[in-house]
Coordinates of C-alpha atoms in Angstrom, one line a residue:
M1180 CA 132.7 46.3 111.0
S1181 CA 132.8 46.8 114.6
H1182 CA 132.3 44.0 117.2
P1183 CA 129.7 44.1 120.0
V1184 CA 131.0 45.3 123.2
A1185 CA 130.2 43.1 126.2
P1186 CA 128.3 45.0 129.0
Q1187 CA 130.4 46.1 132.0
A1188 CA 129.1 46.5 135.5
G1189 CA 130.5 48.4 138.5
P1190 CA 133.2 51.2 138.5
L1191 CA 135.5 50.6 135.4
P1192 CA 139.1 50.4 136.2
V1193 CA 140.9 53.2 134.1
V1194 CA 144.6 53.8 133.3
L1195 CA 145.6 57.4 132.4
A1196 CA 148.6 57.7 130.1
G1197 CA 149.8 61.3 130.2
A1198 CA 148.8 63.0 133.5
R1199 CA 150.6 66.2 133.3
G1200 CA 150.0 69.3 131.1
H1201 CA 146.5 68.9 129.4
G1202 CA 146.5 65.4 131.0
R1203 CA 145.7 67.1 134.3
T1204 CA 142.2 68.0 133.0
H1205 CA 141.7 64.1 132.4
L1206 CA 142.8 63.4 136.0
V1207 CA 140.3 66.0 137.4
N1208 CA 137.5 64.4 135.2
I1209 CA 138.4 60.9 136.4
H1210 CA 138.2 62.1 140.0
R1211 CA 134.7 63.5 139.2
L1212 CA 133.5 60.1 137.8
E1213 CA 135.2 58.2 140.6
Q1214 CA 132.9 60.3 143.0
A1215 CA 129.9 59.3 140.8
G1216 CA 130.9 55.6 141.1
L1217 CA 131.5 55.2 137.4
V1218 CA 135.3 54.6 137.2
R1219 CA 138.2 54.1 139.5
L1220 CA 141.8 55.1 138.6
V1221 CA 144.0 52.1 138.8
G1222 CA 147.1 53.2 137.0
I1223 CA 149.1 56.1 135.7
C1224 CA 151.5 55.9 132.9
E1225 CA 154.2 58.7 133.1
L1226 CA 158.0 58.9 132.5
K1227 CA 158.2 60.5 135.9
P1228 CA 155.8 59.4 138.7
L1229 CA 153.2 61.8 140.1
S1230 CA 153.9 63.2 143.5
E1231 CA 151.5 62.6 146.5
E1232 CA 150.3 66.3 145.8
E1233 CA 149.5 65.7 142.2
L1234 CA 147.6 62.6 143.2
A1235 CA 145.6 64.1 146.0
G1236 CA 142.3 62.4 146.4
F1237 CA 143.2 59.2 144.4
G1238 CA 144.9 57.2 147.1
A1239 CA 147.8 55.2 145.4
P1240 CA 147.1 54.0 141.9
E1241 CA 149.9 52.1 140.3
Q1242 CA 152.6 54.1 138.3
S1243 CA 154.8 52.9 135.6
D1244 CA 156.3 54.0 132.4
D1245 CA 155.6 50.6 130.9
F1246 CA 152.2 51.0 129.4
A1247 CA 151.5 47.5 128.3
G1248 CA 152.7 46.1 131.7
L1249 CA 150.5 48.6 133.5
L1250 CA 147.3 47.4 131.7
E1251 CA 148.0 43.9 132.3
R1252 CA 148.8 44.3 136.1
T1253 CA 145.8 46.6 136.9
G1254 CA 143.1 44.9 134.7
A1255 CA 142.2 48.2 133.2
R1256 CA 139.0 48.2 131.0
I1257 CA 139.6 51.8 129.8
A1258 CA 142.8 53.8 128.9
V1259 CA 142.7 57.6 128.5
L1260 CA 145.7 58.4 126.2
C1261 CA 146.8 62.1 126.5
T1262 CA 150.2 61.5 125.0
P1263 CA 152.3 63.0 122.2
I1264 CA 150.4 62.9 118.8
H1265 CA 153.1 60.6 117.3
T1266 CA 152.3 57.9 120.0
H1267 CA 148.6 57.9 119.5
T1268 CA 148.5 54.8 117.1
E1269 CA 150.9 52.7 119.0
L1270 CA 149.4 53.2 122.3
A1271 CA 145.7 52.8 121.1
L1272 CA 146.8 49.5 119.5
I1273 CA 148.6 48.3 122.6
A1274 CA 145.4 48.9 124.6
A1275 CA 143.3 47.0 122.0
D1276 CA 145.6 44.1 122.1
H1277 CA 144.8 44.0 125.9
G1278 CA 141.1 44.2 125.3
V1279 CA 141.2 47.8 126.7
H1280 CA 139.0 50.5 125.3
T1281 CA 140.3 54.0 124.8
L1282 CA 139.7 57.7 125.0
L1283 CA 142.1 59.1 122.6
E1284 CA 143.3 62.7 122.5
K1285 CA 142.8 64.5 119.2
P1286 CA 144.1 64.4 116.6
T1287 CA 143.4 60.9 116.1
T1288 CA 146.7 60.2 114.5
P1289 CA 149.4 62.2 112.8
S1290 CA 148.7 60.8 109.2
Y1291 CA 146.0 59.1 107.3
G1292 CA 148.0 56.0 106.9
E1293 CA 148.4 55.7 110.7
Y1294 CA 144.6 56.3 111.0
E1295 CA 143.8 53.4 108.6
R1296 CA 146.2 51.3 110.5
L1297 CA 144.4 52.3 113.8
L1298 CA 141.0 51.5 112.2
A1299 CA 142.0 48.1 111.0
G1300 CA 143.5 47.3 114.4
L1301 CA 140.4 48.4 116.2
A1302 CA 138.1 46.3 114.0
E1303 CA 140.3 43.3 114.3
R1304 CA 140.3 43.3 118.1
G1305 CA 136.8 44.7 118.7
T1306 CA 137.6 47.5 121.0
A1307 CA 136.0 51.0 121.1
C1308 CA 138.0 54.1 120.6
Q1309 CA 136.4 57.5 121.4
V1310 CA 138.3 60.5 120.1
G1311 CA 138.7 63.5 122.3
F1312 CA 136.9 66.2 120.4
Q1313 CA 135.0 67.3 123.7
S1314 CA 132.9 70.0 121.7
L1315 CA 131.2 67.1 119.8
G1316 CA 129.6 66.3 123.2
S1317 CA 127.7 69.5 123.2
H1318 CA 123.9 69.3 123.1
A1319 CA 124.0 72.4 121.1
L1320 CA 124.9 70.4 118.0
D1321 CA 121.4 68.7 118.1
A1322 CA 119.7 72.0 118.8
I1323 CA 121.4 73.6 115.8
A1324 CA 120.5 70.5 113.6
R1325 CA 116.8 70.9 114.6
L1326 CA 117.0 74.6 113.9
V1327 CA 118.4 74.0 110.4
A1328 CA 116.0 71.2 109.6
D1329 CA 113.0 73.4 110.6
G1330 CA 114.1 76.2 108.2
A1331 CA 115.0 78.7 110.9
I1332 CA 117.8 80.2 108.7
G1333 CA 116.6 79.0 105.4
A1334 CA 119.0 77.0 103.1
V1335 CA 122.4 76.4 104.4
H1336 CA 125.0 77.7 101.9
G1337 CA 128.2 77.6 104.1
I1338 CA 129.8 77.2 107.4
G1339 CA 132.6 79.5 108.8
A1340 CA 134.8 78.9 111.8
A1341 CA 137.2 81.4 113.6
G1342 CA 139.7 80.9 116.4
A1343 CA 142.0 83.6 117.7
W1344 CA 144.2 82.4 120.6
V1345 CA 147.4 83.6 122.0
R1346 CA 150.4 81.3 122.8
D1347 CA 153.8 82.5 123.9
D1348 CA 157.3 81.2 123.2
A1349 CA 157.2 79.0 126.3
Y1350 CA 154.2 77.1 124.7
Y1351 CA 156.5 75.9 121.9
R1352 CA 159.3 75.0 124.3
R1353 CA 157.2 73.1 126.8
V1354 CA 157.7 69.6 125.1
P1355 CA 160.0 68.5 122.3
W1356 CA 157.2 67.9 119.8
A1357 CA 155.4 71.2 120.2
G1358 CA 155.0 73.0 116.9
R1359 CA 156.8 70.4 115.1
R1360 CA 155.8 68.7 111.8
S1361 CA 157.9 65.7 112.6
L1362 CA 160.3 64.5 115.3
N1363 CA 163.1 62.0 114.8
G1364 CA 161.7 60.9 111.5
R1365 CA 158.2 60.4 112.9
D1366 CA 155.1 62.6 111.8
V1367 CA 153.8 64.9 114.5
V1368 CA 151.9 67.6 112.5
D1369 CA 151.3 69.8 115.5
G1370 CA 149.9 72.9 113.8
V1371 CA 147.1 75.2 114.7
L1372 CA 144.7 73.5 112.4
T1373 CA 145.4 70.1 113.5
N1374 CA 145.8 70.4 117.2
P1375 CA 145.2 73.6 119.3
L1376 CA 142.1 74.7 117.4
A1377 CA 141.3 71.4 115.8
H1378 CA 137.9 71.5 117.5
A1379 CA 137.0 74.4 115.1
V1380 CA 137.6 72.1 112.2
A1381 CA 135.9 69.1 113.7
T1382 CA 132.9 71.1 114.8
A1383 CA 132.4 72.7 111.5
L1384 CA 132.5 69.2 109.8
R1385 CA 130.0 67.8 112.4
L1386 CA 127.5 70.7 111.8
D1387 CA 127.6 69.8 108.1
G1388 CA 127.2 66.2 108.8
S1389 CA 130.4 65.6 106.9
E1390 CA 132.6 63.6 109.2
R1391 CA 133.8 60.5 107.2
A1392 CA 136.7 60.5 105.0
E1393 CA 134.3 60.2 101.8
D1394 CA 132.7 63.3 102.7
I1395 CA 135.7 65.7 101.7
A1396 CA 135.7 66.6 97.9
E1397 CA 138.2 69.4 97.9
I1398 CA 140.6 71.1 100.3
E1399 CA 142.4 74.5 100.0
L1400 CA 145.0 75.6 102.4
E1401 CA 146.8 78.8 103.3
Q1402 CA 149.4 77.9 106.1
F1403 CA 151.7 80.5 107.6
R1404 CA 153.9 81.0 110.8
A1405 CA 155.0 83.9 112.5
N1406 CA 156.7 82.0 115.1
D1407 CA 160.2 80.2 114.6
I1408 CA 158.6 76.8 114.3
E1409 CA 158.1 74.1 111.9
A1410 CA 154.3 73.9 111.8
D1411 CA 151.7 76.6 111.2
D1412 CA 150.4 79.1 113.8
T1413 CA 148.2 81.2 111.6
S1414 CA 146.2 79.4 108.8
C1415 CA 143.2 79.3 106.7
L1416 CA 141.3 76.1 105.4
R1417 CA 138.5 75.8 102.9
V1418 CA 136.8 72.5 102.3
R1419 CA 134.2 71.7 99.7
T1420 CA 132.1 68.6 101.2
A1421 CA 130.6 65.9 98.9
K1422 CA 127.2 67.6 99.4
G1423 CA 128.6 70.9 98.1
T1424 CA 128.8 72.8 101.4
R1425 CA 131.7 75.4 101.5
I1426 CA 133.4 75.3 105.0
T1427 CA 136.2 77.9 105.9
V1428 CA 138.3 77.6 109.1
A1429 CA 140.5 80.7 110.0
V1430 CA 142.7 80.3 113.1
T1431 CA 145.7 81.8 114.8
L1432 CA 147.8 81.4 117.9
C1433 CA 149.1 84.9 117.4
A1434 CA 146.1 87.0 118.1
E1435 CA 145.9 90.6 119.3
Q1436 CA 143.4 89.6 122.0
A1437 CA 142.5 86.0 123.1
G1438 CA 139.0 85.3 121.9
E1439 CA 136.3 82.5 122.1
P1440 CA 136.4 80.4 119.0
Y1441 CA 133.1 79.8 117.3
V1442 CA 131.4 78.4 114.2
V1443 CA 128.9 80.1 112.1
V1444 CA 126.1 78.2 109.9
H1445 CA 125.2 80.7 107.1
G1446 CA 121.7 80.4 105.7
S1447 CA 119.5 82.3 103.2
R1448 CA 117.5 83.8 105.9
G1449 CA 120.0 84.3 108.8
R1450 CA 122.7 82.6 110.6
I1451 CA 123.5 80.4 113.7
T1452 CA 126.7 81.3 115.7
F1453 CA 128.0 78.5 118.0
W1454 CA 130.7 79.3 120.6
Y1455 CA 131.7 75.8 121.1
K1456 CA 133.8 76.0 124.3
Q1457 CA 130.8 77.8 126.0
D1458 CA 128.1 75.6 124.3
R1459 CA 126.4 78.9 123.6
V1460 CA 124.2 79.4 120.5
L1461 CA 122.8 82.6 118.9
V1462 CA 120.2 82.6 116.2
E1463 CA 120.0 85.6 114.0
R1464 CA 117.1 85.8 111.6
T1465 CA 116.1 88.1 108.7
D1466 CA 113.0 88.4 106.6
G1467 CA 110.6 88.6 109.5
W1468 CA 111.9 85.4 111.2
A1469 CA 111.6 86.1 115.1
D1470 CA 113.7 85.0 118.1
G1471 CA 111.6 84.3 121.1
D1472 CA 109.2 87.3 121.3
G1473 CA 107.7 87.1 117.8
N1474 CA 108.7 90.6 116.8
G1475 CA 112.1 89.9 115.2
A1476 CA 114.1 90.8 118.2
V1477 CA 117.3 88.8 119.0
D1478 CA 118.5 87.8 122.4
R1479 CA 122.3 88.7 122.1
A1480 CA 123.0 86.3 124.9
G1481 CA 121.9 83.4 123.2
T1482 CA 121.2 79.9 124.7
V1483 CA 123.6 77.9 126.7
H1484 CA 123.2 74.1 126.2
G1485 CA 124.4 71.2 128.2
R1486 CA 127.3 68.9 127.3
T1487 CA 128.0 65.1 127.7
D1488 CA 131.4 64.3 128.8
L1489 CA 133.2 61.9 126.4
L1490 CA 134.7 59.6 129.1
E1491 CA 131.3 59.3 130.7
N1492 CA 129.8 58.6 127.3
L1493 CA 132.4 55.8 126.8
V1494 CA 131.7 54.3 130.2
A1495 CA 127.9 54.4 129.2
H1496 CA 128.7 52.6 125.9
L1497 CA 130.5 49.9 127.7
R1498 CA 127.8 49.4 130.4
D1499 CA 124.8 49.6 128.1
G1500 CA 125.7 50.0 124.6
T1501 CA 125.0 53.8 124.4
E1502 CA 126.2 55.1 121.1
L1503 CA 129.7 56.6 121.1
L1504 CA 129.7 60.4 120.4
V1505 CA 133.1 60.5 118.5
P1506 CA 134.0 57.0 117.5
A1507 CA 137.3 57.0 115.6
P1508 CA 135.6 56.2 112.1
R1509 CA 133.7 59.5 112.4
T1510 CA 136.9 61.5 112.3
G1511 CA 137.8 60.4 108.9
A1512 CA 136.9 63.7 107.3
F1513 CA 139.1 65.5 109.9
M1514 CA 141.9 63.0 109.2
R1515 CA 141.7 64.0 105.4
I1516 CA 142.4 67.6 106.6
V1517 CA 145.4 66.4 108.7
E1518 CA 146.8 64.5 105.8
A1519 CA 146.4 67.6 103.6
V1520 CA 148.3 69.7 106.2
R1521 CA 151.1 67.0 106.4
T1522 CA 151.6 66.4 102.7
G1523 CA 151.0 70.2 101.7
P1524 CA 153.6 72.9 101.3
L1525 CA 155.5 74.0 104.3
P1526 CA 154.0 76.9 106.2
T1527 CA 155.2 80.3 104.9
P1528 CA 157.2 82.3 107.2
L1529 CA 155.4 85.8 107.6
P1530 CA 157.6 88.7 106.9
A1531 CA 158.9 90.7 109.8
D1532 CA 156.7 93.6 109.1
A1533 CA 153.5 91.4 109.4
W1534 CA 154.0 90.8 113.3
Y1535 CA 155.5 92.3 116.3
G1536 CA 156.4 91.1 119.8
V1537 CA 154.7 91.7 123.1
P1538 CA 155.1 90.3 126.6
G1539 CA 153.3 87.0 127.2
E1540 CA 152.2 85.1 130.3
K1541 CA 155.7 83.2 130.6
A1542 CA 157.7 84.4 127.7
P1543 CA 157.4 86.9 124.8
R1544 CA 154.8 86.2 122.1
R1545 CA 154.4 87.3 118.5
V1546 CA 151.1 89.1 117.3
V1547 CA 150.1 89.1 113.7
K1548 CA 148.9 92.7 112.7
G1549 CA 145.2 92.7 112.2
I1550 CA 144.6 89.1 112.4
D1551 CA 141.7 89.2 114.8
A1552 CA 139.5 91.2 112.3
L1553 CA 140.8 88.9 109.4
V1554 CA 139.9 85.7 111.2
A1555 CA 136.4 87.1 111.9
A1556 CA 136.0 88.2 108.4
S1557 CA 136.9 84.9 107.1
A1558 CA 134.1 83.1 109.1
D1559 CA 131.7 85.9 108.0
T1560 CA 132.4 85.8 104.3
L1561 CA 133.6 82.3 103.9
S1562 CA 136.7 83.8 102.3
T1563 CA 140.5 83.0 102.6
F1564 CA 143.1 85.2 103.9
S1565 CA 144.3 86.0 100.3
E1566 CA 140.9 86.6 99.1
L1567 CA 140.4 89.2 102.1
G1568 CA 143.4 91.1 100.8
A1569 CA 146.1 90.2 103.5
G1570 CA 149.4 91.5 101.9
W1571 CA 151.2 88.4 103.1
A1572 CA 149.0 85.7 102.0
A1573 CA 149.4 84.0 98.8
P1574 CA 146.5 82.2 96.9
P1575 CA 145.5 78.9 98.5
T1576 CA 147.0 75.7 97.6
E1577 CA 144.6 73.1 96.4
V1578 CA 145.1 69.6 97.9
H1579 CA 143.3 66.7 96.4
P1580 CA 142.1 64.2 99.0
R1581 CA 143.2 60.5 98.3

């Protein structure tokens, strides 16, 4: 049971833990919210302090590698945690111990046991924790829910998600935990399903209204790797939710061409495609259902919706009790999938004739032959790689949620 949060007034003091790499996007966003008078950056937790150039426009926030001490000295009310996956639980609970609310990067934690420990700690201390699935701030989600409720595509019979990205060898060498399942005896689970394209998984679950742990009935996994890493870089997931919906997610970091990831809601009289990074929605209807002009024509551009920033939403929650968009308990279904990946069979190395090398942005990268079409076909048919006839794909491993 969550505790009520006392209203906050004035710009809220924020500490950012992890300000380089992806953390840079949080730094930029904090600056935007500073300009709006909503927050002020009071501290940065990094192993190596940021330079004056990196902190341009921020003045001189305190910098330290001692997270707990930084929270105490700065009087922070919010901590943005953009740190390695295996540090999430520890740092979020340190923040909670100091009465500090958190925006925690995804995945929530690297294991379900850690997730349960996090939830228990948050409930005991009464602090809020928003998980950084930015796509779940899209206003398109409510628009799609209204379309489905109004019968725009008939009865929903499944949801498919597809993500085809490119990552070169430098991506896996940028930090020690990249592409690892564990590091120094600690779970990391940095695979394509659980981290780079985790938004595809979380967005599909949100569209089905299946976000809590008990909403997952069955999980099937097909995990592979073309790169010389521990974790998966090309995988397919199929979930049966408690309400009976089939959800497939097919993703790769070894695409022929980088594409926009998307989720498709399949109905008996059409489908809705949601490109979640663009907040763009396309409705395609059959059986006389029209789109806009009443004659069955479809505007192929779709409709672009707005988005609520998750840190801004957390600030509103602390100021006036606005409901959090991605509170940690609503990531339970996603964490069931993380646990299935963590405890399932090791990703299967793809045979040498299934991939080829090409130059990447900073280093060579590996491309899985025909993977772009295979990922799209999975989302279109709700089928796994093996069912679609990929020669290197074994039948899925069924994982029973706890």
